[in-house]
Coordinates of C-alpha atoms (C1' of nucleotides) in Angstrom, one line a residue:
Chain A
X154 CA 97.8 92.3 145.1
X155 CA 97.0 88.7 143.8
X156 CA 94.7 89.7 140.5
X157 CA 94.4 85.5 139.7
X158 CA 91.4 85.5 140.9
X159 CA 89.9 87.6 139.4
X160 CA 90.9 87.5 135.7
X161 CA 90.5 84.0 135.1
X162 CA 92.6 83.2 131.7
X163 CA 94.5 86.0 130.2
X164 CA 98.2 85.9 130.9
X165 CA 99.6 87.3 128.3
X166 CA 98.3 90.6 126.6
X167 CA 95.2 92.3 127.5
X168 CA 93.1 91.1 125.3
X169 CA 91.8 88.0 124.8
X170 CA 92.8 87.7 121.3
X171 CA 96.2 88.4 122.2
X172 CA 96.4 85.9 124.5
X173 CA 94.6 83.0 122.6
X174 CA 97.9 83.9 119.8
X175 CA 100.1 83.6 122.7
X176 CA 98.7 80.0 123.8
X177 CA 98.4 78.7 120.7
X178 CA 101.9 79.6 119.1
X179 CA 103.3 78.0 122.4
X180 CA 101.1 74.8 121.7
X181 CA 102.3 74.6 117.8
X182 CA 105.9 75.0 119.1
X183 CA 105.6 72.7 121.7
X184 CA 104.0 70.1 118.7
X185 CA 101.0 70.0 121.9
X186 CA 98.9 70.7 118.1
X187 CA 100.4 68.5 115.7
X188 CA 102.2 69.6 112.5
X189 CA 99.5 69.1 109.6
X190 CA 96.7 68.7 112.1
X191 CA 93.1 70.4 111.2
X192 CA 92.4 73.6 113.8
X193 CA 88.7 73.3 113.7
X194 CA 86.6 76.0 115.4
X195 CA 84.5 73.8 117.5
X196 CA 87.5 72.1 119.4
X197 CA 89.4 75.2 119.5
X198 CA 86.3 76.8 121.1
X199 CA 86.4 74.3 123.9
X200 CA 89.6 74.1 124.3
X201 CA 90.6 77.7 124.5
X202 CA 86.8 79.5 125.4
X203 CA 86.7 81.5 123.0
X204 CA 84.5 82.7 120.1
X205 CA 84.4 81.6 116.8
X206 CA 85.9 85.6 115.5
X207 CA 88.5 85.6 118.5
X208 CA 90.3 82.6 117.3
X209 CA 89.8 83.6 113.5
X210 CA 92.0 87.0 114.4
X211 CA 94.3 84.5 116.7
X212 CA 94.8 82.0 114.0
X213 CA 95.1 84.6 111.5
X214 CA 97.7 86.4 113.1
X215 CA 99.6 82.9 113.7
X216 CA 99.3 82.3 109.5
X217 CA 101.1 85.3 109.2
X218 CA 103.9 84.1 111.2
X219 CA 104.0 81.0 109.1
X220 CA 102.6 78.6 112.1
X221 CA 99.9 78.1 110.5
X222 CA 98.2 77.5 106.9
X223 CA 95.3 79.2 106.1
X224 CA 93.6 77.9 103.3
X225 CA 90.7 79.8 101.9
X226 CA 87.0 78.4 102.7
X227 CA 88.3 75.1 104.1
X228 CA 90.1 76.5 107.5
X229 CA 93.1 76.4 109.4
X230 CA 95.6 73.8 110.1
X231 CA 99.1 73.5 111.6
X232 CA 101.8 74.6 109.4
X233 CA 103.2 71.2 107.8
X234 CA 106.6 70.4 108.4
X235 CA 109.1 69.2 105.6
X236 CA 112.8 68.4 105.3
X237 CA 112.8 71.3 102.5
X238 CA 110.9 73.3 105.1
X239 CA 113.5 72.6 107.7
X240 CA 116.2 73.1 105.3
X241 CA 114.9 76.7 104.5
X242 CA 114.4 77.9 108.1
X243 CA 118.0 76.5 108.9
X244 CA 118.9 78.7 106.0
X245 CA 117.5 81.7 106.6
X246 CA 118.2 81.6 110.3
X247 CA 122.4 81.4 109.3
X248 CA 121.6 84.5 106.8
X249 CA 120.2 86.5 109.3
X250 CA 121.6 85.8 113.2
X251 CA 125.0 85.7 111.7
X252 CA 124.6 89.4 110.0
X253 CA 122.9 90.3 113.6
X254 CA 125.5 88.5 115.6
X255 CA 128.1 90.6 113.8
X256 CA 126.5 93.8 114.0
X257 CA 125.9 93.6 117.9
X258 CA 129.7 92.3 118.4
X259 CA 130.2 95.9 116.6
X260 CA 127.8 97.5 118.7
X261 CA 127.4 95.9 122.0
X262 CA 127.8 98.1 124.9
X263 CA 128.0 97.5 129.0
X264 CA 124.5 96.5 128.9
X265 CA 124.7 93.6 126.2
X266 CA 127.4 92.6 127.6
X267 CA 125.9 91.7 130.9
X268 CA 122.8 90.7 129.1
X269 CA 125.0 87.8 127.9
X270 CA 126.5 86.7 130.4
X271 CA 123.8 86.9 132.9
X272 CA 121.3 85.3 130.7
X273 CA 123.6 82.5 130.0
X274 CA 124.3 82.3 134.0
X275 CA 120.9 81.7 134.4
X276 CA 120.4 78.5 131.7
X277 CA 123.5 77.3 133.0
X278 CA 122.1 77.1 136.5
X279 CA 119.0 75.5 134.9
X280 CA 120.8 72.4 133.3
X281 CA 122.9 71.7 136.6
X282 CA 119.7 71.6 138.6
X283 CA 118.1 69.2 135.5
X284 CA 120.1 67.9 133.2
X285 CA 117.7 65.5 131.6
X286 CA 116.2 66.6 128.1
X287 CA 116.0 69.9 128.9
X288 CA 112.9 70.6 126.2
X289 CA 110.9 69.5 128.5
X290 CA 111.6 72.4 130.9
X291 CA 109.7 75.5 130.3
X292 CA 112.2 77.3 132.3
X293 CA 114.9 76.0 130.2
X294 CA 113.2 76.8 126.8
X295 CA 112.5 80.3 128.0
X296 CA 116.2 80.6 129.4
X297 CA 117.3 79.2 126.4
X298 CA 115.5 81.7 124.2
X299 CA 116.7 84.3 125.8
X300 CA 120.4 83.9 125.8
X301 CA 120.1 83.6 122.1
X302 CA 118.0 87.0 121.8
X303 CA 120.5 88.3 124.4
X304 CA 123.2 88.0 121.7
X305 CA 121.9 89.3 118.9
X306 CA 119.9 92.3 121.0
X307 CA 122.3 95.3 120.4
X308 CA 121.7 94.9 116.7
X309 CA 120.3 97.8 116.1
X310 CA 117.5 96.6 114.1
X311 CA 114.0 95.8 115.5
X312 CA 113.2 95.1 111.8
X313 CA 115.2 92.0 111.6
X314 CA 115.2 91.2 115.2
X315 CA 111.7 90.4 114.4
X316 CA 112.2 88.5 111.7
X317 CA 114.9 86.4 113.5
X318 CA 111.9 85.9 116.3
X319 CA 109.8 84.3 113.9
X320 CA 112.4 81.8 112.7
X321 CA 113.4 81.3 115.8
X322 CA 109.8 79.9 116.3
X323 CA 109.9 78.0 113.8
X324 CA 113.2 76.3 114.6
X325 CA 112.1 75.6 118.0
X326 CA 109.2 73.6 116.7
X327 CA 110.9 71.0 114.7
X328 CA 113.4 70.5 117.7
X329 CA 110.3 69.4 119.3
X330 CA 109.6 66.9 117.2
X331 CA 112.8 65.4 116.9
X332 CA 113.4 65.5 121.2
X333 CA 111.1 62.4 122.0
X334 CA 113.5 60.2 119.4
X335 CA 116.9 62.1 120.3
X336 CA 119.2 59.7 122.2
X337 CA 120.8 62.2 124.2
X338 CA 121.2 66.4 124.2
X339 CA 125.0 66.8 122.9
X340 CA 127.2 69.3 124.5
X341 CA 125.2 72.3 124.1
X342 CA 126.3 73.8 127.6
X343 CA 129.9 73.6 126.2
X344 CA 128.5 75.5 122.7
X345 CA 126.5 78.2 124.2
X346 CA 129.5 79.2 126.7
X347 CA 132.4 78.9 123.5
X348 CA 129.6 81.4 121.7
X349 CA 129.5 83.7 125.0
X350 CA 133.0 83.9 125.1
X351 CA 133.9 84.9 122.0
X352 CA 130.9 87.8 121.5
X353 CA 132.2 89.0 125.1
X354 CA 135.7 89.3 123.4
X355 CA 134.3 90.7 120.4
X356 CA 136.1 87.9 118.3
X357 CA 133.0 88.3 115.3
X358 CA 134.5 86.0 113.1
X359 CA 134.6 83.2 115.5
X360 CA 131.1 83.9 117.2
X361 CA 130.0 83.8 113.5
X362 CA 131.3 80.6 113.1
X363 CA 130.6 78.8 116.0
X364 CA 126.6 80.1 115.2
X365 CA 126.4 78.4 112.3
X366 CA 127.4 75.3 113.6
X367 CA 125.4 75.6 116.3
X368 CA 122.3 75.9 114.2
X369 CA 123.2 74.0 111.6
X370 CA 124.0 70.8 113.3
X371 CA 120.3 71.5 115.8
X372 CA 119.0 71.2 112.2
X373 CA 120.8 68.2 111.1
X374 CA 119.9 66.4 114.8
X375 CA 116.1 67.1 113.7
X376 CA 116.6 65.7 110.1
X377 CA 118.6 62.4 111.7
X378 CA 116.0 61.9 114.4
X379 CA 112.7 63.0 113.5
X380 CA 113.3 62.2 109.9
X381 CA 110.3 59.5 109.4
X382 CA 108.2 62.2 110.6
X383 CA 109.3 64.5 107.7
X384 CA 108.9 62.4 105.3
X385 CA 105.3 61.1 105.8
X386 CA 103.5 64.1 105.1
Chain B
X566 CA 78.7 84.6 82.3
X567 CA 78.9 87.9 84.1
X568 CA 79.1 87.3 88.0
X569 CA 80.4 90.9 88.2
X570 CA 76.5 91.5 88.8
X571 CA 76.5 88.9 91.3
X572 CA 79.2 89.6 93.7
X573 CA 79.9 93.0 95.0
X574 CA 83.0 93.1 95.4
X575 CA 85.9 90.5 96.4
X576 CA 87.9 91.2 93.6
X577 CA 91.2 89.1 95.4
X578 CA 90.7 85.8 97.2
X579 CA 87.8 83.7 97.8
X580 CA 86.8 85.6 101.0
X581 CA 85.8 89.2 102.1
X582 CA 88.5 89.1 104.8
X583 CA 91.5 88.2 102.5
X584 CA 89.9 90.9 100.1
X585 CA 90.2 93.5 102.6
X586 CA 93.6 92.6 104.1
X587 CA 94.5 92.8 99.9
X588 CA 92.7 96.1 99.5
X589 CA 94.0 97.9 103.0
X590 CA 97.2 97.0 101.9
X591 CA 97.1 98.6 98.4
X592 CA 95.7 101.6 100.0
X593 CA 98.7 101.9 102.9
X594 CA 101.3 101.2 100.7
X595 CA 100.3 104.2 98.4
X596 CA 99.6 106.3 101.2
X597 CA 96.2 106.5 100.5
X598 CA 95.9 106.2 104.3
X599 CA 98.7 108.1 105.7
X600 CA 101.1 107.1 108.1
X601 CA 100.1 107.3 111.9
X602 CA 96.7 107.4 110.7
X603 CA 93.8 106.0 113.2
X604 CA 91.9 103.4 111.3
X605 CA 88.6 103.2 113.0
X606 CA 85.9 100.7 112.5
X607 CA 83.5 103.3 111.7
X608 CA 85.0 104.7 109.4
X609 CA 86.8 101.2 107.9
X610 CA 83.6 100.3 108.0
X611 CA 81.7 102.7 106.0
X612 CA 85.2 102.3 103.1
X613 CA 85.0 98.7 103.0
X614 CA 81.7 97.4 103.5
X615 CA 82.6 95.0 105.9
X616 CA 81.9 94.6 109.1
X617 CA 83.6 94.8 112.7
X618 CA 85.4 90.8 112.6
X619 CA 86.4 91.3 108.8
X620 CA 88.0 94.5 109.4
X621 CA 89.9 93.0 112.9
X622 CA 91.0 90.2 111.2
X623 CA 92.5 91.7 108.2
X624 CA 93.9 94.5 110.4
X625 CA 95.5 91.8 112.6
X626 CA 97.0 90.3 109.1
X627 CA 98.5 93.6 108.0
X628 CA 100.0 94.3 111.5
X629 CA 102.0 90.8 111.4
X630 CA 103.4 92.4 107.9
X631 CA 104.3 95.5 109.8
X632 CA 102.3 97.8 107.9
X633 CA 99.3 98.6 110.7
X634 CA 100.1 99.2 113.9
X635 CA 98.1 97.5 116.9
X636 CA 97.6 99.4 120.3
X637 CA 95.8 96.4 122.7
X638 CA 92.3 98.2 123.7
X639 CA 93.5 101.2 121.8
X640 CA 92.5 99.8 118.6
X641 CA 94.9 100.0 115.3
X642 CA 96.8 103.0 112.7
X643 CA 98.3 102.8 109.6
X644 CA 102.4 102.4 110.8
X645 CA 103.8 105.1 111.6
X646 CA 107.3 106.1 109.4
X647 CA 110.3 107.4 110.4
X648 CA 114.2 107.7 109.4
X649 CA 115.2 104.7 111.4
X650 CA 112.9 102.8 110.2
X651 CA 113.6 103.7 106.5
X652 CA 117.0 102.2 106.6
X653 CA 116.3 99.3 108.7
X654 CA 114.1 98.3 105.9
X655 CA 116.5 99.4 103.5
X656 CA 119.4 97.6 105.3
X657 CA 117.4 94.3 105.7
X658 CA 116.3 94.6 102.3
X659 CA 120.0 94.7 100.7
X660 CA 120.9 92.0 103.5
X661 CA 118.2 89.7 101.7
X662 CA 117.8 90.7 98.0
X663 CA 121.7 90.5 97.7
X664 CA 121.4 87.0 98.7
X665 CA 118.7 85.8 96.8
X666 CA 120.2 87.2 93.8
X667 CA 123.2 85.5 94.6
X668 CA 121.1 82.1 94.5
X669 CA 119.0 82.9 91.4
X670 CA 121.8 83.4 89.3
X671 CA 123.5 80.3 90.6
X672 CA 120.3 78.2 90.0
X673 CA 118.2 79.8 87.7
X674 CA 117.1 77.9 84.5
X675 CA 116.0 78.7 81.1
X676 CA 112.2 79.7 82.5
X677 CA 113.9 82.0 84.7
X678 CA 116.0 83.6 82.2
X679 CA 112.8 83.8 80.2
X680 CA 110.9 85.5 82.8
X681 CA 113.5 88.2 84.1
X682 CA 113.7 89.3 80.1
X683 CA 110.3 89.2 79.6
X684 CA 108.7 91.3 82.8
X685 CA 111.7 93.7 82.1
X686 CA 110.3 94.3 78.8
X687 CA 106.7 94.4 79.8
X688 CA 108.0 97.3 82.3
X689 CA 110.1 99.1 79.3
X690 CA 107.0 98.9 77.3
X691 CA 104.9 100.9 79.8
X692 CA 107.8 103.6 80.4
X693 CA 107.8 104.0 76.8
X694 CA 104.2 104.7 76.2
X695 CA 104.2 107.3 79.3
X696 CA 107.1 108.1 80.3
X697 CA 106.4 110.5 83.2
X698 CA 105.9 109.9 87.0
X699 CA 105.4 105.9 86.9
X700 CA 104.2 105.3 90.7
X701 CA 101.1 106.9 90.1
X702 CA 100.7 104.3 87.4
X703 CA 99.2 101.2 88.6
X704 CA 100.6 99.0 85.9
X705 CA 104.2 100.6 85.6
X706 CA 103.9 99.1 89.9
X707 CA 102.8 96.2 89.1
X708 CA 105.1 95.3 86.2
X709 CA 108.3 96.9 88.3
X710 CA 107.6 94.3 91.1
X711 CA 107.0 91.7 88.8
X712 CA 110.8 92.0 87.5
X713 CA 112.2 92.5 91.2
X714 CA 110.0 89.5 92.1
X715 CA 111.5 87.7 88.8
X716 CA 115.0 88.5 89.2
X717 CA 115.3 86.1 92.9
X718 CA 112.6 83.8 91.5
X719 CA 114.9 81.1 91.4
X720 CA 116.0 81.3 95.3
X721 CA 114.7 78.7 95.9
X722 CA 113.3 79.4 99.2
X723 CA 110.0 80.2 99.9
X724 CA 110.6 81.1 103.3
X725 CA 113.4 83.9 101.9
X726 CA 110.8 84.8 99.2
X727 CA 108.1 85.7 101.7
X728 CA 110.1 87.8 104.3
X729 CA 111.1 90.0 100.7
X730 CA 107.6 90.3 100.1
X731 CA 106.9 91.9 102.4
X732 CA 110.5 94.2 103.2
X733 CA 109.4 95.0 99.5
X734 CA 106.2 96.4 100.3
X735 CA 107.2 98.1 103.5
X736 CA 109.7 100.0 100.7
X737 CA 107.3 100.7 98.0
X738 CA 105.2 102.6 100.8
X739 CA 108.4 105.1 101.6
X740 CA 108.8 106.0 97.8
X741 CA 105.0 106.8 97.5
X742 CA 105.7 109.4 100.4
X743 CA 107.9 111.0 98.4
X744 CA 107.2 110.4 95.0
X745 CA 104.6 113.8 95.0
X746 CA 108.0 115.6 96.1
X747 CA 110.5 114.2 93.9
X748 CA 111.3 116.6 91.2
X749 CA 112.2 113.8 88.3
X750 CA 112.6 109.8 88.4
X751 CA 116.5 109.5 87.7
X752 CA 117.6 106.8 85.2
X753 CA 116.0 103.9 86.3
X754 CA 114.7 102.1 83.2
X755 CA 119.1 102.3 82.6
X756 CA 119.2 100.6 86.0
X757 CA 117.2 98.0 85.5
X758 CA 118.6 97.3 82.2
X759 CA 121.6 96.7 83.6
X760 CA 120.8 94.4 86.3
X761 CA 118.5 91.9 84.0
X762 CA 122.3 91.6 81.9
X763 CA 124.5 91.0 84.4
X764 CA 121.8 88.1 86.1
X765 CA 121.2 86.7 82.1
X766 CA 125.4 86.7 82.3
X767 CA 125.5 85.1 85.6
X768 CA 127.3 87.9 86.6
X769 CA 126.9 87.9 90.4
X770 CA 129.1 90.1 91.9
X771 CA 128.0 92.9 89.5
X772 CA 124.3 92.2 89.7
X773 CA 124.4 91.9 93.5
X774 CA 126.5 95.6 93.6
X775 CA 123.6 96.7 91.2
X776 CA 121.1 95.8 93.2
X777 CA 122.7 97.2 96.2
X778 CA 123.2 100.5 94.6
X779 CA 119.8 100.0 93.2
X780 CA 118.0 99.7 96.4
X781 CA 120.2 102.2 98.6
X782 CA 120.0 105.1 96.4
X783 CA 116.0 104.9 96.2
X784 CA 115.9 104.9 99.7
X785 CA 118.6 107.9 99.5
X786 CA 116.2 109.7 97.2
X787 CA 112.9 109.0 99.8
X788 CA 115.6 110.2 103.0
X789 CA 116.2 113.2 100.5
X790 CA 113.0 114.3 99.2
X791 CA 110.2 113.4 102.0
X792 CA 112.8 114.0 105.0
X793 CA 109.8 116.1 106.7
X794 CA 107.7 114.3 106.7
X795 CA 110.0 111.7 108.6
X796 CA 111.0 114.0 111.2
X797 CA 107.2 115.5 111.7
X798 CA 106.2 112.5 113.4
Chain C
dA118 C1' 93.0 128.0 140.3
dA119 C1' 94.7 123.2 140.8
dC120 C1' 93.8 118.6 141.7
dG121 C1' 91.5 114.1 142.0
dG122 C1' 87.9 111.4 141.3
dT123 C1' 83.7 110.2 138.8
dA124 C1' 80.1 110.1 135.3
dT125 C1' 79.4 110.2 130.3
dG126 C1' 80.2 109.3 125.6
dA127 C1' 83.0 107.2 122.1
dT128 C1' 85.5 103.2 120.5
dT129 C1' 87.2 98.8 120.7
dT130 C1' 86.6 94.0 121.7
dT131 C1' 83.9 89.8 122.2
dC132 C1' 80.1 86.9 121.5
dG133 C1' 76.8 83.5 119.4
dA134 C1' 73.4 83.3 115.8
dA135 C1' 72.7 83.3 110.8
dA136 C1' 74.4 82.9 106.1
dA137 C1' 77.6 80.9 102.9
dT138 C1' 80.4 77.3 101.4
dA139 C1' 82.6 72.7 101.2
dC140 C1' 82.3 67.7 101.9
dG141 C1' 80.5 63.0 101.2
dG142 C1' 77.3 59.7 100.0
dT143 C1' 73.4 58.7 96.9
dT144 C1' 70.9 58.8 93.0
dT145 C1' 70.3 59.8 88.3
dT146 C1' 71.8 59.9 83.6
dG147 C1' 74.3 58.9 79.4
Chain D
dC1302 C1' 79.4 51.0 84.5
dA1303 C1' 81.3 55.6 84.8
dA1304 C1' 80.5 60.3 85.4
dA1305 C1' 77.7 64.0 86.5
dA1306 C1' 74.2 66.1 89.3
dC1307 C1' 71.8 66.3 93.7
dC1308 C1' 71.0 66.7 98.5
dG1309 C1' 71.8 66.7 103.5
dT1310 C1' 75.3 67.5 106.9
dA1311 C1' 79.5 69.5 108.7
dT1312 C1' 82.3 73.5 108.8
dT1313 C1' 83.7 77.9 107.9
dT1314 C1' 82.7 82.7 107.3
dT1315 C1' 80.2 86.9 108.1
dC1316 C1' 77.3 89.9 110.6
dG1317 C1' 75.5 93.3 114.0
dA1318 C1' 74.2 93.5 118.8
dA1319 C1' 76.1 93.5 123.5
dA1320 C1' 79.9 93.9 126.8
dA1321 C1' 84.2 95.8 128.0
dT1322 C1' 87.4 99.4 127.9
dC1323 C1' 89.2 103.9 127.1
dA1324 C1' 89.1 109.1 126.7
dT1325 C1' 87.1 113.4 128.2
dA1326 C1' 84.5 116.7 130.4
dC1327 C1' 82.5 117.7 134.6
dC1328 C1' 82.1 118.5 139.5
dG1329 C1' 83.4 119.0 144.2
dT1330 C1' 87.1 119.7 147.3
dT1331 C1' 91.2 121.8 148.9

DNA sequence: AACGGTATGATTTTCGAAAATACGGTTTTG
DNA sequence: CAAAACCGTATTTTCGAAAATCATACCGTT
């Protein structure tokens, strides 16, 4: 039953509102919209086909989510980046996937269990078939997402799950920036099987720590290599 | 020069929409729209003066913050409440507030000292001159977030700041559920006493055990005293 | 009576026009 | 000459009507 004809946009979510959020969040990420940049209503009509209030409720809901800066009676613009920006998210994302990362090492069952492994099967297949810059693969960001939100799923918590999702987010977007100056992805393979490893042997402490270098030196990549572009703002 | 005449309303923010999301929020938070509660454009519509966009788009604000609920095509509710929910906000709060007391203490200068003393007066003042049930008071909430807000002023992060904000108001709703049920407010004004010293003597470890104990037994006290109404749903 | 499908009314969602506001360049005024 | 006031344009913000979707009651069939 092939519906693509019919509906012609619309992927994701019913409505169209929904799915103008979904589009544009993926473009911020992506730095497709550039950090700073001005999201006026006439080119985001075009581009997207959609009404002026549609993409007010889309751009709204993005605000929220700290994508982008709303600023009363002069519009909407991508979220700026900064190095104190950067350094914040890096922050807060320790704080919080290392308290989640504990709790489902606690908690884990069967399920989580294959969860991890099979998700990390599958963006290990990914980089053997590609092993260029792997940001560049949609299949690999979406792989990649989802081994990390594998790991932290049995929780317990969709409170701070969803908090983690939007830092997450936010993460993703400044290694973006920094991937088209980035001499070569380091061992990250080797990282994300050390980290499945020890959640599958429920060695916390060393999960823990092998999380926060994992994120920590992501974020110390960005500020090496995309670093003129922090600054300038 | 008297605008009050002039303008209607749009007592917060520049625009209508950023009015409504401020006054919706009020409103959920002290239950003057109950949880689970259909919020229908008619009827939103009639309350706030605004019409169909406004009201989506500072719906679609207050769903991001977790207090309104969004069913695609099915329109939106107030959020629903339940146990689990209670202390995941309660957990994620402790998770948060612990650690930005932690850095306010570390960093905090004189202006922060300053503040935390003075909003903790400003609260005992209003306890003093009426010393019964303080939720229904709107200053006695204003001036007890103040000094919450005060006390992790000096994070640092803006980021961390935010996500409190809001774990905070997702909070502030559960005690109004059970504040008409609660037979007396215990000691609090000795609570917060207490934790204003030990941050102005850089006391961490017994300001972050106040707070905890601070924050966990309110929630105890809303588990206690408006337990139906957390199972009824 | 039970079931499935369909028409009807209620409600949400989307749209583009209209009003309100900000921006930039020009003139006016002190 | 500098600063303030003005005016036209660009842009955002708000509105209510129109389209799309959902919920319910109704009807015919088994």
């Amino acid at each position: 039953m092939s519906e693509s004809a019919i509906r012609p946009r619309k992927e994701f979510g019913k409505t169209i509102a929904a799915d103008i959020t979904h589009r544009l969040r993926e473009e911020i990420i992506a730095c497709g919209l550039a950090p700073g940049e001005p999201l006026r209503f006439d080119v985001l009509r075009e581009r997207f086909g959609a009404s002026f209030t549609t993409l007010r409720e889309a751009l709204t809901a993005l605000a929220a989510e700290g994508l982008v800066d709303a600023q009363e009676q002069r519009g909407f613009r991508v979220a700026p980046v900064s190095r104190q920006d950067l350094v914040e998210v890096t922050d807060a994302r320790v704080l919080i996937e290392v308290e989640l990362i504990r709790r489902s090492i606690e908690r884990g069952d069967d399920d989580w269990e294959i969860a991890v492994i099979s998700t990390l099967h599958r963006l290990k297949r990914i980089e053997h078939r590609d092993p260029e810059h792997p940001l560049r693969d949609p299949e690999w960001k979406i792989a990649h997402r989802q081994f990390h939100q594998a790991l932290v799923s049995a929780c317990g918590s969709a409170t701070l799950l969803a908090i983690r999702a939007e830092l997450f987010d936010r993460a993703e977007r400044y290694r973006h920036l920094s991937a088209n100056f980035r001499p070569r992805p380091r061992d990250k393979a080797g990282e994300h099987q050390a980290i499945m490893q020890a959640a599958i042997s429920r060695n916390a402490d060393l999960a823990v720590q092998l999380i926060e270098t994992h994120i920590r030196s992501t974020s110390d990549n960005v500020a090496t290599y995309a670093g003129h572009l922090l600054d300038a703002e």
